[in-house]
Coordinates of C-alpha atoms and ligand atoms in Angstrom, one line a residue:
M1 CA -35.6 -16.5 -13.5
S2 CA -32.8 -18.5 -15.2
A3 CA -33.3 -19.7 -19.0
L4 CA -33.7 -23.3 -17.6
T5 CA -36.5 -22.5 -15.0
S6 CA -38.1 -20.3 -17.9
L7 CA -38.5 -23.1 -20.3
P8 CA -42.2 -24.2 -20.8
E9 CA -40.7 -27.8 -20.5
W10 CA -39.4 -27.2 -17.0
K11 CA -42.9 -25.8 -15.8
K12 CA -44.7 -28.5 -17.3
L13 CA -42.3 -31.0 -15.5
S14 CA -43.2 -29.2 -12.3
E15 CA -46.9 -30.0 -12.8
L16 CA -46.2 -33.4 -13.7
A17 CA -44.2 -34.1 -10.6
S18 CA -47.2 -32.7 -8.3
A19 CA -49.4 -35.2 -9.8
V20 CA -47.0 -37.9 -9.6
K21 CA -46.1 -36.9 -6.0
D22 CA -49.7 -38.4 -5.0
A23 CA -49.1 -41.6 -6.6
H24 CA -47.5 -44.8 -5.2
M25 CA -45.3 -47.2 -7.2
R26 CA -47.0 -50.0 -5.6
D27 CA -50.4 -49.2 -7.2
W28 CA -48.8 -48.6 -10.6
F29 CA -47.2 -52.1 -10.5
A30 CA -50.7 -53.5 -9.4
Q31 CA -52.5 -51.7 -12.3
D32 CA -50.0 -52.3 -14.9
A33 CA -48.8 -55.9 -15.4
N34 CA -46.3 -55.0 -18.0
R35 CA -44.7 -52.1 -16.1
A36 CA -41.2 -53.9 -15.6
D37 CA -41.4 -55.3 -19.2
K38 CA -41.8 -51.8 -20.5
M39 CA -39.4 -50.1 -18.3
R40 CA -36.1 -51.8 -19.0
L41 CA -33.1 -51.2 -21.3
E42 CA -30.2 -53.3 -22.5
A43 CA -27.1 -51.9 -24.0
C44 CA -23.3 -52.8 -23.9
G45 CA -24.1 -55.9 -21.7
I46 CA -25.8 -54.0 -19.1
F47 CA -29.3 -54.5 -18.3
L48 CA -31.3 -51.8 -16.8
D49 CA -34.6 -52.3 -14.9
Y50 CA -35.9 -48.8 -14.3
S51 CA -39.3 -49.7 -13.5
K52 CA -39.0 -48.9 -9.7
N53 CA -38.9 -45.2 -10.4
R54 CA -41.6 -42.5 -9.7
V55 CA -42.4 -41.9 -13.3
N56 CA -45.1 -42.8 -15.7
D57 CA -45.4 -42.2 -19.5
D58 CA -46.2 -38.6 -19.0
A59 CA -43.2 -37.8 -16.7
L60 CA -40.8 -39.7 -19.2
K61 CA -42.3 -37.8 -22.2
G62 CA -41.7 -34.4 -20.3
L63 CA -38.3 -35.4 -19.3
F64 CA -37.1 -36.2 -22.7
D65 CA -38.8 -32.9 -24.0
L66 CA -36.7 -31.1 -21.6
A67 CA -33.6 -32.8 -22.8
R68 CA -34.4 -31.8 -26.4
A69 CA -35.2 -28.2 -25.4
C70 CA -31.8 -27.9 -23.8
K71 CA -30.2 -29.2 -27.0
L72 CA -28.7 -32.5 -25.7
E73 CA -27.9 -34.0 -28.9
T74 CA -26.1 -30.7 -30.4
L75 CA -23.9 -30.3 -27.2
R76 CA -23.1 -34.0 -27.1
D77 CA -21.9 -33.9 -30.7
A78 CA -20.2 -30.8 -29.8
M79 CA -18.0 -32.7 -27.3
F80 CA -17.4 -35.5 -29.4
S81 CA -16.2 -33.6 -32.3
G82 CA -13.4 -31.6 -30.1
E83 CA -15.2 -28.2 -29.7
Q84 CA -13.8 -26.4 -26.9
I85 CA -16.7 -27.0 -24.5
N86 CA -14.4 -26.5 -21.4
S87 CA -15.3 -22.9 -21.9
T88 CA -13.5 -21.4 -18.5
E89 CA -10.0 -23.1 -19.6
G90 CA -10.5 -22.9 -23.3
R91 CA -10.0 -26.6 -23.7
A92 CA -11.8 -29.4 -25.7
V93 CA -13.2 -32.5 -23.8
L94 CA -12.0 -35.6 -25.7
H95 CA -11.5 -38.5 -23.4
T96 CA -13.9 -40.5 -25.8
A97 CA -10.9 -40.0 -28.4
L98 CA -8.5 -42.3 -26.1
R99 CA -11.0 -45.1 -26.9
N100 CA -12.2 -44.4 -30.4
F101 CA -11.8 -47.6 -32.1
S102 CA -13.5 -46.3 -35.4
D103 CA -11.5 -44.8 -38.4
R104 CA -13.0 -41.3 -37.3
K105 CA -10.5 -38.6 -37.2
V106 CA -10.5 -36.6 -34.1
L107 CA -9.5 -32.9 -34.5
V108 CA -7.9 -30.6 -32.2
D109 CA -7.0 -27.3 -33.3
G110 CA -7.3 -28.8 -37.0
E111 CA -4.9 -31.7 -36.0
D112 CA -6.1 -35.3 -35.8
V113 CA -5.1 -36.5 -32.2
M114 CA -5.6 -40.4 -33.1
P115 CA -2.0 -41.1 -34.2
E116 CA -0.6 -39.8 -30.9
V117 CA -3.3 -41.6 -28.9
H118 CA -2.4 -44.9 -30.8
A119 CA 1.3 -44.2 -30.4
T120 CA 0.8 -43.9 -26.6
L121 CA -1.3 -47.1 -26.4
A122 CA 1.4 -49.0 -28.2
K123 CA 4.0 -47.6 -25.9
I124 CA 1.8 -48.7 -22.9
E125 CA 1.4 -52.2 -24.4
A126 CA 5.2 -52.5 -25.1
F127 CA 6.2 -51.5 -21.7
T128 CA 3.8 -53.5 -20.1
A129 CA 4.9 -56.7 -22.0
S130 CA 8.6 -55.9 -21.3
V131 CA 7.8 -55.6 -17.3
H132 CA 5.7 -58.7 -17.3
S133 CA 8.3 -60.8 -19.3
G134 CA 11.1 -59.7 -17.1
E135 CA 13.1 -58.0 -19.9
H136 CA 12.7 -54.7 -18.2
K137 CA 14.9 -55.2 -15.2
G138 CA 16.0 -53.2 -12.3
Y139 CA 19.4 -51.8 -12.0
T140 CA 20.8 -54.8 -10.3
G141 CA 19.5 -57.2 -13.1
K142 CA 16.3 -58.3 -11.0
P143 CA 12.9 -58.4 -12.6
I144 CA 10.2 -55.8 -11.4
K145 CA 7.9 -57.5 -9.0
H146 CA 6.3 -54.4 -7.3
I147 CA 4.7 -51.4 -9.1
V148 CA 4.2 -48.3 -6.8
A149 CA 1.6 -46.0 -8.5
I150 CA 1.8 -42.6 -7.2
G151 CA -1.0 -40.2 -8.1
I152 CA -3.9 -38.5 -6.6
G153 CA -7.5 -37.7 -7.6
G154 CA -8.2 -38.6 -11.3
S155 CA -4.5 -39.9 -11.5
F156 CA -5.5 -42.5 -8.8
L157 CA -9.0 -43.4 -8.4
G158 CA -9.7 -44.9 -11.9
P159 CA -6.4 -46.9 -11.8
K160 CA -6.9 -48.0 -8.2
I161 CA -10.7 -48.8 -8.6
M162 CA -10.6 -50.5 -12.1
T163 CA -7.5 -52.6 -10.9
E164 CA -9.6 -53.8 -7.7
A165 CA -12.8 -54.4 -9.7
L166 CA -11.1 -56.6 -12.2
K167 CA -9.1 -58.5 -9.4
P168 CA -9.9 -61.8 -10.8
H169 CA -7.9 -60.8 -14.1
T170 CA -4.7 -59.8 -12.2
V171 CA -1.4 -61.1 -13.5
D172 CA 1.0 -62.8 -11.5
A173 CA 4.2 -61.0 -12.5
V174 CA 3.8 -58.0 -10.5
K175 CA 1.9 -56.6 -7.9
V176 CA 0.6 -53.0 -8.0
H177 CA 0.4 -50.7 -4.7
F178 CA -1.2 -47.6 -5.1
V179 CA -0.4 -44.3 -3.1
A180 CA -2.4 -41.0 -3.1
N181 CA -2.4 -39.4 0.4
V182 CA 0.4 -37.1 1.4
D183 CA 0.0 -38.5 4.8
G184 CA 3.3 -40.3 5.2
C185 CA 2.0 -43.3 6.7
H186 CA 0.8 -44.5 3.6
I187 CA 3.9 -44.3 1.4
H188 CA 6.0 -45.5 4.6
D189 CA 3.9 -48.6 4.7
V190 CA 4.1 -49.3 1.1
L191 CA 7.8 -48.7 0.7
S192 CA 8.5 -50.7 3.7
S193 CA 6.8 -53.6 2.2
V194 CA 8.9 -53.8 -1.3
D195 CA 12.3 -54.5 -2.3
F196 CA 13.8 -51.4 -4.1
E197 CA 15.9 -53.3 -6.4
E198 CA 12.6 -55.0 -7.7
T199 CA 10.3 -52.0 -7.5
L200 CA 9.1 -49.6 -10.3
V201 CA 7.6 -46.3 -9.4
V202 CA 4.8 -45.1 -11.6
M203 CA 4.2 -41.3 -10.9
S204 CA 0.9 -40.2 -12.4
S205 CA 0.1 -36.3 -12.7
K206 CA -1.3 -34.6 -15.6
S207 CA -0.2 -31.3 -14.4
F208 CA 3.2 -32.5 -12.8
S209 CA 2.3 -29.7 -10.0
T210 CA 0.2 -31.7 -7.3
Q211 CA 1.7 -31.3 -3.8
E212 CA 0.8 -34.8 -2.8
T213 CA 2.0 -36.9 -5.8
L214 CA 5.4 -34.6 -6.0
Q215 CA 6.2 -35.2 -2.4
N216 CA 5.3 -38.9 -2.5
T217 CA 7.5 -39.2 -5.6
L218 CA 10.4 -37.3 -3.7
T219 CA 10.1 -39.7 -0.9
A220 CA 10.2 -42.6 -2.9
K221 CA 13.2 -41.3 -4.8
D222 CA 15.0 -40.6 -1.6
W223 CA 14.2 -44.1 -0.4
F224 CA 15.7 -45.8 -3.5
L225 CA 18.8 -43.4 -3.4
K226 CA 19.2 -44.3 0.3
S227 CA 18.6 -47.9 -0.2
G228 CA 21.6 -48.1 -2.6
G229 CA 20.5 -46.9 -6.1
T230 CA 22.1 -44.0 -7.8
Q231 CA 21.0 -41.2 -9.9
E232 CA 21.5 -43.0 -12.9
D233 CA 19.6 -46.0 -11.8
I234 CA 16.6 -44.1 -11.4
A235 CA 15.9 -44.5 -15.0
K236 CA 15.2 -48.2 -14.6
H237 CA 12.9 -47.5 -11.6
F238 CA 10.9 -44.3 -12.2
V239 CA 8.4 -43.6 -14.9
A240 CA 5.9 -40.8 -15.1
V241 CA 2.6 -40.1 -16.9
S242 CA 2.1 -36.4 -17.5
S243 CA 1.0 -33.8 -20.1
N244 CA 3.7 -31.6 -18.6
V245 CA 6.8 -33.2 -20.2
K246 CA 9.1 -30.4 -19.3
A247 CA 8.3 -30.4 -15.4
A248 CA 8.6 -34.2 -15.5
T249 CA 12.1 -33.9 -17.2
E250 CA 13.4 -31.2 -14.8
F251 CA 12.3 -33.4 -11.9
G252 CA 14.6 -36.0 -13.1
I253 CA 12.7 -38.4 -15.1
S254 CA 14.1 -39.4 -18.4
A255 CA 12.3 -38.3 -21.5
D256 CA 11.9 -41.8 -22.5
N257 CA 10.1 -42.8 -19.5
I258 CA 7.4 -40.2 -19.8
F259 CA 4.1 -41.5 -21.1
P260 CA 2.2 -38.7 -22.6
M261 CA -1.3 -37.2 -22.1
W262 CA -3.1 -34.1 -23.1
D263 CA -4.9 -31.2 -21.7
W264 CA -8.1 -32.3 -23.5
V265 CA -8.1 -35.1 -21.2
G266 CA -9.8 -34.1 -18.0
G267 CA -8.2 -35.4 -14.7
R268 CA -11.3 -37.4 -13.7
Y269 CA -11.7 -38.7 -17.3
S270 CA -8.2 -39.9 -17.7
L271 CA -8.2 -43.6 -16.7
W272 CA -8.4 -44.3 -20.5
S273 CA -5.3 -42.5 -21.2
A274 CA -1.8 -43.3 -20.0
I275 CA -3.0 -42.7 -16.5
G276 CA -4.3 -46.2 -17.0
L277 CA -0.6 -47.5 -17.1
P278 CA -0.8 -49.2 -13.8
I279 CA -4.0 -50.9 -14.9
S280 CA -2.1 -52.4 -17.8
L281 CA 0.6 -53.3 -15.5
A282 CA -1.6 -54.9 -13.1
L283 CA -4.1 -56.8 -15.4
G284 CA -2.3 -57.1 -18.8
F285 CA -2.7 -54.7 -21.9
E286 CA -5.5 -56.7 -23.3
N287 CA -7.6 -56.3 -20.3
F288 CA -6.8 -52.6 -20.1
K289 CA -7.7 -52.3 -23.9
G290 CA -11.0 -54.3 -23.0
L291 CA -12.1 -51.4 -20.8
L292 CA -11.4 -49.1 -23.7
E293 CA -13.5 -51.2 -25.8
G294 CA -16.5 -51.4 -23.6
A295 CA -16.3 -47.5 -23.1
F296 CA -16.1 -47.0 -26.7
E297 CA -19.4 -49.4 -27.0
M298 CA -21.2 -47.0 -24.8
D299 CA -20.0 -44.1 -26.7
T300 CA -21.5 -45.5 -29.7
H301 CA -24.8 -46.2 -27.8
F302 CA -24.6 -42.7 -26.4
T303 CA -24.2 -41.1 -29.9
T304 CA -26.7 -43.3 -31.8
A305 CA -29.3 -44.6 -29.6
P306 CA -32.6 -42.4 -29.8
L307 CA -33.0 -40.5 -26.4
E308 CA -35.9 -42.6 -25.2
E309 CA -33.6 -45.8 -25.3
N310 CA -30.4 -44.2 -24.4
M311 CA -29.2 -45.5 -21.0
P312 CA -26.9 -42.5 -19.9
V313 CA -29.7 -40.0 -21.0
L314 CA -32.5 -41.8 -19.4
L315 CA -30.5 -42.2 -16.0
A316 CA -29.5 -38.5 -16.2
L317 CA -33.0 -37.4 -16.6
L318 CA -34.2 -39.6 -14.0
G319 CA -31.7 -38.0 -11.6
V320 CA -32.9 -34.5 -12.6
W321 CA -36.5 -35.4 -12.0
Y322 CA -35.5 -36.3 -8.3
R323 CA -33.0 -33.5 -7.8
N324 CA -34.9 -30.7 -9.0
F325 CA -38.5 -31.8 -8.4
F326 CA -38.4 -34.1 -5.5
D327 CA -35.6 -32.3 -3.5
A328 CA -33.3 -35.3 -3.5
Q329 CA -30.2 -34.0 -2.1
S330 CA -28.1 -37.2 -2.8
H331 CA -27.7 -40.3 -5.0
V332 CA -26.6 -43.8 -3.6
L333 CA -24.5 -46.4 -5.4
L334 CA -24.8 -50.0 -4.2
P335 CA -22.8 -52.5 -6.0
Y336 CA -23.6 -56.0 -4.9
Y337 CA -20.2 -57.2 -5.8
H338 CA -17.1 -57.0 -3.5
Y339 CA -14.7 -56.2 -6.1
L340 CA -16.8 -53.4 -7.4
R341 CA -16.8 -51.7 -4.0
G342 CA -14.9 -48.7 -5.1
L343 CA -17.3 -47.6 -7.7
P344 CA -19.1 -45.1 -5.5
A345 CA -15.8 -43.5 -4.7
Y346 CA -15.0 -43.2 -8.4
V347 CA -18.4 -41.9 -9.5
Q348 CA -18.1 -39.3 -6.5
Q349 CA -15.2 -37.5 -8.1
L350 CA -16.8 -37.9 -11.6
D351 CA -20.1 -36.5 -10.7
M352 CA -19.3 -34.1 -7.9
E353 CA -16.2 -32.5 -9.2
S354 CA -18.2 -32.2 -12.6
N355 CA -21.3 -30.9 -11.5
G356 CA -20.7 -29.5 -8.0
K357 CA -21.2 -25.9 -9.5
E358 CA -23.5 -23.0 -8.7
V359 CA -23.1 -20.8 -11.8
T360 CA -24.2 -21.2 -15.4
Q361 CA -22.0 -21.4 -18.3
E362 CA -22.8 -17.7 -18.6
G363 CA -21.5 -17.0 -15.0
E364 CA -24.9 -16.5 -13.5
S365 CA -26.2 -18.0 -10.2
V366 CA -28.3 -21.0 -10.8
D367 CA -32.0 -20.9 -9.2
Y368 CA -32.3 -24.6 -9.2
P369 CA -30.3 -27.4 -7.2
T370 CA -27.5 -29.0 -9.3
G371 CA -25.2 -31.9 -8.8
P372 CA -26.3 -34.2 -5.9
I373 CA -24.1 -35.7 -3.1
I374 CA -22.8 -39.4 -4.6
W375 CA -22.1 -41.8 -1.9
G376 CA -22.6 -45.6 -1.1
S377 CA -20.7 -48.8 -0.6
E378 CA -20.9 -52.5 -1.3
G379 CA -24.0 -54.6 -0.6
T380 CA -25.0 -56.3 1.8
N381 CA -22.8 -54.3 4.2
G382 CA -24.8 -51.1 3.8
Q383 CA -28.1 -52.9 4.6
H384 CA -27.0 -53.3 8.2
S385 CA -26.3 -49.7 8.6
F386 CA -27.1 -46.7 6.3
H387 CA -30.1 -48.3 4.4
Q388 CA -32.3 -47.4 7.5
L389 CA -32.0 -43.8 6.3
I390 CA -32.9 -45.0 2.8
H391 CA -36.0 -46.9 4.0
Q392 CA -37.4 -44.4 6.5
G393 CA -35.4 -41.2 6.3
S394 CA -37.4 -38.0 5.7
G395 CA -35.9 -37.4 2.1
V396 CA -35.9 -39.3 -1.1
I397 CA -32.7 -41.0 -1.9
P398 CA -32.5 -42.6 -5.5
A399 CA -30.5 -45.6 -5.6
D400 CA -28.5 -47.7 -8.1
F401 CA -28.2 -51.3 -7.4
M402 CA -25.8 -53.4 -9.3
L403 CA -25.2 -57.1 -9.6
P404 CA -23.1 -59.4 -11.7
L405 CA -25.3 -62.7 -12.6
N406 CA -21.8 -64.6 -12.3
V407 CA -19.1 -63.9 -10.1
P408 CA -15.6 -65.7 -10.1
N409 CA -15.1 -68.6 -7.6
Q410 CA -18.7 -68.9 -7.5
D411 CA -20.3 -70.4 -4.4
D412 CA -24.1 -70.7 -5.4
T413 CA -25.4 -70.3 -1.9
H414 CA -23.6 -67.0 -1.4
H415 CA -24.2 -65.8 -4.8
A416 CA -28.1 -66.6 -4.3
M417 CA -28.1 -64.8 -1.0
L418 CA -26.3 -61.7 -2.3
A419 CA -28.7 -61.5 -5.2
S420 CA -31.8 -62.0 -2.8
N421 CA -30.7 -59.2 -0.8
C422 CA -30.2 -57.0 -3.6
F423 CA -33.6 -57.7 -5.3
G424 CA -35.1 -57.7 -1.8
Q425 CA -33.8 -54.3 -1.1
T426 CA -35.3 -52.8 -4.4
Q427 CA -38.6 -54.5 -3.5
A428 CA -38.9 -53.2 0.0
L429 CA -37.9 -49.6 -1.0
M430 CA -40.6 -49.8 -3.5
Q431 CA -43.5 -51.3 -1.9
G432 CA -42.8 -50.4 1.7
K433 CA -44.8 -51.7 4.4
T434 CA -48.2 -49.9 5.2
F435 CA -49.5 -48.8 8.7
E436 CA -52.3 -51.4 8.3
E437 CA -50.0 -54.2 7.8
C438 CA -47.9 -53.3 10.8
Y439 CA -50.7 -52.9 13.0
A440 CA -52.3 -56.2 11.8
D441 CA -48.9 -57.9 12.8
L442 CA -49.3 -56.7 16.4
D443 CA -52.5 -58.6 16.7
G444 CA -52.3 -61.0 19.7
T445 CA -49.5 -59.2 21.4
G446 CA -51.7 -58.1 24.2
L447 CA -50.9 -54.4 23.5
D448 CA -53.6 -51.8 23.8
D449 CA -54.8 -50.1 20.8
A450 CA -53.1 -47.0 21.6
E451 CA -49.8 -48.7 22.0
R452 CA -50.4 -50.9 18.9
K453 CA -50.8 -47.7 17.0
R454 CA -47.7 -46.0 18.2
L455 CA -45.7 -49.0 17.3
A456 CA -47.1 -49.6 13.9
A457 CA -46.3 -45.8 13.0
H458 CA -42.5 -46.6 13.8
K459 CA -42.7 -49.8 11.9
T460 CA -44.4 -48.2 8.8
M461 CA -42.3 -48.0 5.7
P462 CA -43.5 -45.6 3.3
G463 CA -42.0 -47.2 0.1
N464 CA -42.4 -45.5 -3.1
K465 CA -38.6 -45.0 -2.8
P466 CA -37.0 -45.2 -6.2
S467 CA -34.2 -47.2 -7.6
N468 CA -32.4 -48.6 -10.6
T469 CA -31.2 -52.2 -11.0
F470 CA -28.3 -53.0 -13.3
L471 CA -27.4 -56.9 -14.0
F472 CA -24.6 -57.8 -16.1
D473 CA -23.4 -61.5 -17.0
S474 CA -20.4 -61.0 -15.1
L475 CA -17.7 -58.0 -14.4
T476 CA -15.5 -58.3 -17.7
P477 CA -13.2 -55.3 -18.5
K478 CA -15.7 -54.5 -21.3
T479 CA -18.5 -54.4 -19.1
L480 CA -16.9 -52.3 -16.5
G481 CA -15.6 -50.0 -19.3
A482 CA -19.1 -49.5 -20.5
L483 CA -20.6 -49.2 -17.1
V484 CA -17.8 -46.3 -16.1
A485 CA -18.5 -44.7 -19.6
M486 CA -22.1 -44.9 -18.7
Y487 CA -21.6 -42.8 -15.5
E488 CA -19.6 -40.2 -17.6
H489 CA -22.3 -39.5 -20.0
K490 CA -25.0 -39.6 -17.5
V491 CA -22.9 -36.6 -15.6
F492 CA -22.6 -34.7 -18.9
V493 CA -26.0 -34.9 -19.7
Q494 CA -27.0 -33.4 -16.4
G495 CA -24.6 -30.8 -16.8
V496 CA -26.1 -29.9 -20.2
I497 CA -29.7 -29.7 -18.6
W498 CA -28.3 -27.5 -15.7
N499 CA -26.1 -25.4 -18.1
L500 CA -23.0 -26.1 -16.2
N501 CA -19.3 -26.4 -17.3
S502 CA -18.8 -29.9 -16.2
F503 CA -15.2 -29.9 -17.0
D504 CA -13.2 -27.5 -14.7
Q505 CA -12.9 -27.5 -11.0
W506 CA -11.9 -24.3 -9.6
G507 CA -13.1 -25.2 -6.0
V508 CA -10.5 -27.8 -5.9
E509 CA -7.8 -25.7 -7.6
L510 CA -8.3 -23.0 -4.7
G511 CA -7.7 -25.5 -2.1
K512 CA -4.4 -26.5 -3.7
V513 CA -3.3 -22.7 -3.8
L514 CA -4.2 -22.3 -0.1
G515 CA -2.8 -25.7 1.0
N516 CA 0.7 -24.4 -0.1
Q517 CA 0.3 -21.0 1.3
V518 CA -0.5 -22.5 4.7
L519 CA 2.6 -25.0 4.2
A520 CA 4.5 -21.9 4.0
G521 CA 3.2 -20.6 7.2
I522 CA 3.8 -23.9 8.9
Q523 CA 7.4 -23.9 7.6
G524 CA 7.8 -20.3 8.9
E525 CA 8.3 -18.9 5.7
A526 CA 5.1 -16.5 5.5
D527 CA 4.1 -13.6 7.6
K528 CA 1.3 -14.8 9.8
D529 CA -0.9 -11.8 9.0
N530 CA -1.3 -13.7 5.8
F531 CA -4.0 -15.7 7.7
D532 CA -7.0 -15.2 9.4
A533 CA -7.0 -15.7 13.2
S534 CA -8.3 -19.0 13.3
T535 CA -5.9 -20.4 10.7
Q536 CA -3.1 -18.5 12.6
Q537 CA -4.2 -20.2 15.8
L538 CA -3.9 -23.6 14.3
I539 CA -0.6 -23.0 12.6
A540 CA 0.8 -21.9 15.9
K541 CA -0.6 -25.1 17.7
F542 CA 1.1 -27.3 15.0
R543 CA 4.5 -25.4 15.1
A544 CA 4.5 -25.6 19.0
A545 CA 3.9 -29.2 18.7
N546 CA 6.5 -29.7 16.0
A547 CA 9.1 -27.5 17.5
P548 CA 12.6 -28.8 17.8
K549 CA 12.9 -30.2 21.3
Ligands
G6P1 O1 -3.0 -35.4 -12.3 P1 -2.9 -34.2 -11.4 O2 -2.4 -33.1 -12.5 O3 -1.6 -34.4 -10.4 O4 -4.3 -33.8 -10.6 C1 -4.8 -34.7 -9.8 C2 -6.0 -34.2 -9.3 O5 -6.0 -32.8 -8.9 C3 -7.0 -32.1 -8.7 O6 -7.4 -32.4 -7.3 C4 -8.1 -32.1 -9.6 O7 -9.2 -31.7 -9.1 C5 -8.6 -33.6 -10.0 O8 -9.4 -33.7 -11.0 C6 -7.0 -34.2 -10.4 O9 -7.2 -35.5 -10.8

């Protein structure tokens, strides 16, 4: 048995879950008029109603006891103070330093990193201003109108999704285009839509070794040179964000054009660093700073609020409750706001790359489920497709609904309909529709009793399906920053409970290595015996289809 499942707090939760499984939330609401009022939290501009969860006071107490038994507060403080909690890579985990607006020093190997963080922010601010004002010109003297932001994983999802979410704040001066996939269709489409004299390429790669990003940048460079630019002109059109300054300069990016980041910032936690440069270029530096300020507020809440009133802690524990005691395989995110439609994909990387692990910090196999599958998309679209499975599927899928109370270009009818669908779904999931109600609905249809019963069984909605509902006034940069930091800390707390290293990603690294080996095979530069028979067959098919005619 693992250390976690041997804890008395774990065993207690098992017992509490068995008891709760027989209860229906519908009855809890009927019995306690104050349930919604008691089960809500507010922090950093985010209102959370968590009353539609399958927890009572005993279960909540048991969950907070578990968090304390797992030394959550000690480990949280270790992260914020720069201890090397990424134990497999020997690194500190300090994305929180990037948004530290307090006077607190943050030490890495005895050195305060805050001066470097501030200097980089100042560089982002100055560069953004010079591009927007037209002071930074292309080599033919034209102002920059297009930014082609190249990166993948954490060097793509954060910048793209935050820029999309804050679309109403977009500046007019430039248009930002994101390219991630190595599939040449994407870079081709983007480059063919912009004028090279007015284009700035921002290449973002923490490691400066990611195949997709290097290849897309080479293609962009080639396009620039073929279009008429020269090697010397590259300095005006290519900048890079990387912690590997040496590789970036060797690649041909001038040292002045490199925005630094550091190995204590994980890729999926890097939007707050210079990786966020495309956000600043798309929305203006003040809005980028707003994101950081919102995240800082959430950091302050996370480090100071008592566990029972701590939003990320509560969310994490509810997730543990369903994952470990109700066999929930996945968790769905449902933003009822078109511009926030990318959030599920963002949290997917954040959560699944962090807690998609099967060994403990000590390297032992876990004997309990860890990170769930994260998925979802914007409401109301999903209601007309996959919500069926959430309502009547055979498992439990906890859901996070979120809705801004005000939206840009507000049309009251549209917005009221959006809100009513959001709230209506949470209500339907919670209360369901009983067999008796469905049977009664079929009264007067002329069906015989057996057929009425058969149909009623199909129409019955069990309800008791858990959800959280998040509301905010409007999606400002600060609110978005707080929301993203809230999910970051939720993932951290779950990693602590499950005793995982949430900050490495060896599975993804192996994929990168094997991809390069197979490329050598496709290019005829590797012995076919390096590959298994299936992979050999696939390579041979590809080579045959692409052989010179
Ligand atoms: O920024 P890069 O070094 O190019 O890395 C880009 C991405 O690479 C990998 O896939 C990692 O798993 C991601 O976390 C990372 O964000």
